[in-house]
C-alpha positions as YAML, in Angstrom:
chain: A
units: angstrom
residues:
- id: 1
  name: UNK
  ca: [-5.27, 6.07, -10.80]
- id: 2
  name: UNK
  ca: [-7.58, 8.33, -8.93]
- id: 3
  name: UNK
  ca: [-6.25, 8.16, -5.40]
- id: 4
  name: UNK
  ca: [-3.68, 9.52, -3.10]
- id: 5
  name: UNK
  ca: [-1.59, 8.61, -0.18]
- id: 6
  name: UNK
  ca: [0.75, 10.13, 1.98]
- id: 7
  name: UNK
  ca: [3.15, 9.57, 5.19]
- id: 8
  name: UNK
  ca: [3.96, 12.29, 7.82]
- id: 9
  name: UNK
  ca: [7.21, 12.66, 9.70]
- id: 10
  name: UNK
  ca: [6.00, 10.53, 12.39]
- id: 11
  name: UNK
  ca: [5.23, 7.65, 10.29]
- id: 12
  name: UNK
  ca: [1.40, 7.81, 10.07]
- id: 13
  name: UNK
  ca: [-0.51, 6.79, 6.69]
- id: 14
  name: UNK
  ca: [-3.32, 8.62, 5.07]
- id: 15
  name: UNK
  ca: [-5.12, 7.81, 2.00]
- id: 16
  name: UNK
  ca: [-8.01, 9.24, 0.19]
- id: 17
  name: UNK
  ca: [-9.87, 9.21, -3.31]
- id: 18
  name: UNK
  ca: [-11.52, 6.70, -5.54]
- id: 19
  name: UNK
  ca: [-11.51, 3.33, -3.82]
- id: 20
  name: UNK
  ca: [-11.53, 0.90, -6.67]
- id: 21
  name: UNK
  ca: [-10.58, -2.47, -5.82]
- id: 22
  name: UNK
  ca: [-9.37, -1.48, -2.12]
- id: 23
  name: UNK
  ca: [-6.47, 0.79, -3.20]
- id: 24
  name: UNK
  ca: [-6.71, 2.84, -0.24]
- id: 25
  name: UNK
  ca: [-6.52, 0.03, 2.39]
- id: 26
  name: UNK
  ca: [-9.26, 0.67, 4.68]
- id: 27
  name: UNK
  ca: [-10.81, -2.37, 4.48]
- id: 28
  name: UNK
  ca: [-13.99, -1.52, 2.19]
- id: 29
  name: UNK
  ca: [-14.91, 0.28, -1.13]
- id: 30
  name: UNK
  ca: [-15.91, 3.64, 0.41]
- id: 31
  name: UNK
  ca: [-14.84, 6.65, -1.60]
- id: 32
  name: UNK
  ca: [-13.02, 8.77, 0.62]
- id: 33
  name: UNK
  ca: [-12.88, 12.63, -0.25]
- id: 34
  name: UNK
  ca: [-10.72, 14.04, 2.51]
- id: 35
  name: UNK
  ca: [-7.64, 12.13, 3.82]
- id: 36
  name: UNK
  ca: [-8.23, 9.24, 6.43]
- id: 37
  name: UNK
  ca: [-5.57, 7.74, 8.63]
- id: 38
  name: UNK
  ca: [-4.75, 4.33, 8.58]
- id: 39
  name: UNK
  ca: [-3.57, 3.04, 11.81]
- id: 40
  name: UNK
  ca: [-0.23, 1.60, 12.12]
- id: 41
  name: UNK
  ca: [-1.70, -2.00, 13.20]
- id: 42
  name: UNK
  ca: [-3.12, -2.33, 9.71]
- id: 43
  name: UNK
  ca: [0.51, -2.32, 8.52]
- id: 44
  name: UNK
  ca: [2.55, -4.29, 10.98]
- id: 45
  name: UNK
  ca: [2.69, -1.59, 13.80]
- id: 46
  name: UNK
  ca: [5.62, -0.10, 12.55]
- id: 47
  name: UNK
  ca: [5.88, 3.48, 11.57]
- id: 48
  name: UNK
  ca: [5.52, 4.10, 7.34]
- id: 49
  name: UNK
  ca: [8.50, 5.58, 5.66]
- id: 50
  name: UNK
  ca: [7.22, 5.69, 2.13]
- id: 51
  name: UNK
  ca: [4.41, 5.25, 0.33]
- id: 52
  name: UNK
  ca: [3.75, 4.99, -3.54]
- id: 53
  name: UNK
  ca: [0.31, 4.96, -5.71]
- id: 54
  name: UNK
  ca: [-0.06, 3.02, -8.77]
- id: 55
  name: UNK
  ca: [-2.83, 2.84, -10.86]
- id: 56
  name: UNK
  ca: [-5.00, 1.01, -8.91]
- id: 57
  name: UNK
  ca: [-2.98, -0.28, -5.86]
- id: 58
  name: UNK
  ca: [-0.70, 0.98, -3.10]
- id: 59
  name: UNK
  ca: [2.49, 0.03, -1.84]
- id: 60
  name: UNK
  ca: [3.82, 1.07, 1.76]
- id: 61
  name: UNK
  ca: [7.34, 0.48, 3.14]
- id: 62
  name: UNK
  ca: [7.63, 0.51, 6.87]
- id: 63
  name: UNK
  ca: [10.64, 1.43, 9.25]
- id: 64
  name: UNK
  ca: [11.15, -2.23, 9.78]
- id: 65
  name: UNK
  ca: [11.85, -2.78, 6.34]
- id: 66
  name: UNK
  ca: [8.74, -4.69, 5.46]
- id: 67
  name: UNK
  ca: [6.63, -4.01, 2.34]
- id: 68
  name: UNK
  ca: [2.69, -4.04, 2.71]
- id: 69
  name: UNK
  ca: [0.30, -3.42, -0.64]
- id: 70
  name: UNK
  ca: [-3.34, -3.49, -1.38]
- id: 71
  name: UNK
  ca: [-5.93, -2.76, -4.26]
- id: 72
  name: UNK
  ca: [-6.08, -4.37, -7.55]
- id: 73
  name: UNK
  ca: [-3.97, -7.72, -7.90]
- id: 74
  name: UNK
  ca: [-5.08, -8.75, -11.22]
- id: 75
  name: UNK
  ca: [-1.46, -8.84, -12.84]
- id: 76
  name: UNK
  ca: [0.37, -10.08, -9.83]
- id: 77
  name: UNK
  ca: [1.55, -6.62, -8.86]
- id: 78
  name: UNK
  ca: [0.69, -6.63, -5.14]
- id: 79
  name: UNK
  ca: [3.55, -9.54, -4.80]
- id: 80
  name: UNK
  ca: [1.55, -12.18, -3.07]
- id: 81
  name: UNK
  ca: [1.66, -14.86, -5.67]
- id: 82
  name: UNK
  ca: [-1.88, -14.53, -6.66]
- id: 83
  name: UNK
  ca: [-3.97, -12.32, -8.64]
- id: 84
  name: UNK
  ca: [-6.63, -11.33, -5.84]
- id: 85
  name: UNK
  ca: [-7.48, -7.80, -4.98]
- id: 86
  name: UNK
  ca: [-6.94, -6.87, -1.17]
- id: 87
  name: UNK
  ca: [-8.98, -4.39, 0.56]
- id: 88
  name: UNK
  ca: [-6.34, -4.03, 3.45]
- id: 89
  name: UNK
  ca: [-2.68, -3.59, 3.65]
- id: 90
  name: UNK
  ca: [-1.33, -6.99, 3.26]
- id: 91
  name: UNK
  ca: [2.21, -7.99, 4.01]
- id: 92
  name: UNK
  ca: [4.45, -8.94, 1.14]
- id: 93
  name: UNK
  ca: [6.42, -11.95, 2.18]
- id: 94
  name: UNK
  ca: [10.04, -11.22, 3.16]
- id: 95
  name: UNK
  ca: [11.24, -14.47, 1.66]
- id: 96
  name: UNK
  ca: [10.63, -12.97, -1.70]
- id: 97
  name: UNK
  ca: [13.22, -10.79, -1.41]
- id: 98
  name: UNK
  ca: [16.16, -13.43, 0.04]
- id: 99
  name: UNK
  ca: [17.04, -11.24, 2.83]
- id: 100
  name: UNK
  ca: [17.34, -8.10, 1.04]
- id: 101
  name: UNK
  ca: [16.43, -4.82, 3.35]
- id: 102
  name: UNK
  ca: [13.90, -2.86, 1.22]
- id: 103
  name: UNK
  ca: [14.81, 0.92, 1.02]
- id: 104
  name: UNK
  ca: [12.49, 2.00, -1.69]
- id: 105
  name: UNK
  ca: [9.22, 1.08, -3.56]
- id: 106
  name: UNK
  ca: [7.46, 2.46, -6.39]
- id: 107
  name: UNK
  ca: [4.08, 1.46, -7.96]
- id: 108
  name: UNK
  ca: [3.26, 1.63, -11.64]
- id: 109
  name: UNK
  ca: [0.50, 1.16, -13.67]
- id: 110
  name: UNK
  ca: [0.40, -2.55, -13.68]
- id: 111
  name: UNK
  ca: [3.70, -3.53, -11.72]
- id: 112
  name: UNK
  ca: [5.61, -2.83, -8.69]
- id: 113
  name: UNK
  ca: [9.16, -2.27, -7.75]
- id: 114
  name: UNK
  ca: [11.31, -2.93, -4.66]
- id: 115
  name: UNK
  ca: [14.93, -1.65, -3.99]
- id: 116
  name: UNK
  ca: [17.13, -3.50, -1.55]
...
């Protein structure tokens, strides 16, 4: 996709680019041509440790081991048991992982992977 995200050493998440279906996580569909910070409260208050950009969605893993996603959900790649788009970071239910502590995530074109 046409978006980028990064995590700082202090766990702050930034995103920018083409918003498409909400893939930047800022709650709107405004294109951002420079980095914009997402407040930690938007993804549970825990510092981010990893971010992965798919074609039209974004995954964020927090220090607490929780997975958040936003953007295009048309193929179920956001992990919310639906195909709805999410304009803001939305928690992927930890019950889906059967107690596994997630340590790495990867967003593909139309899929997502979580390793635990």
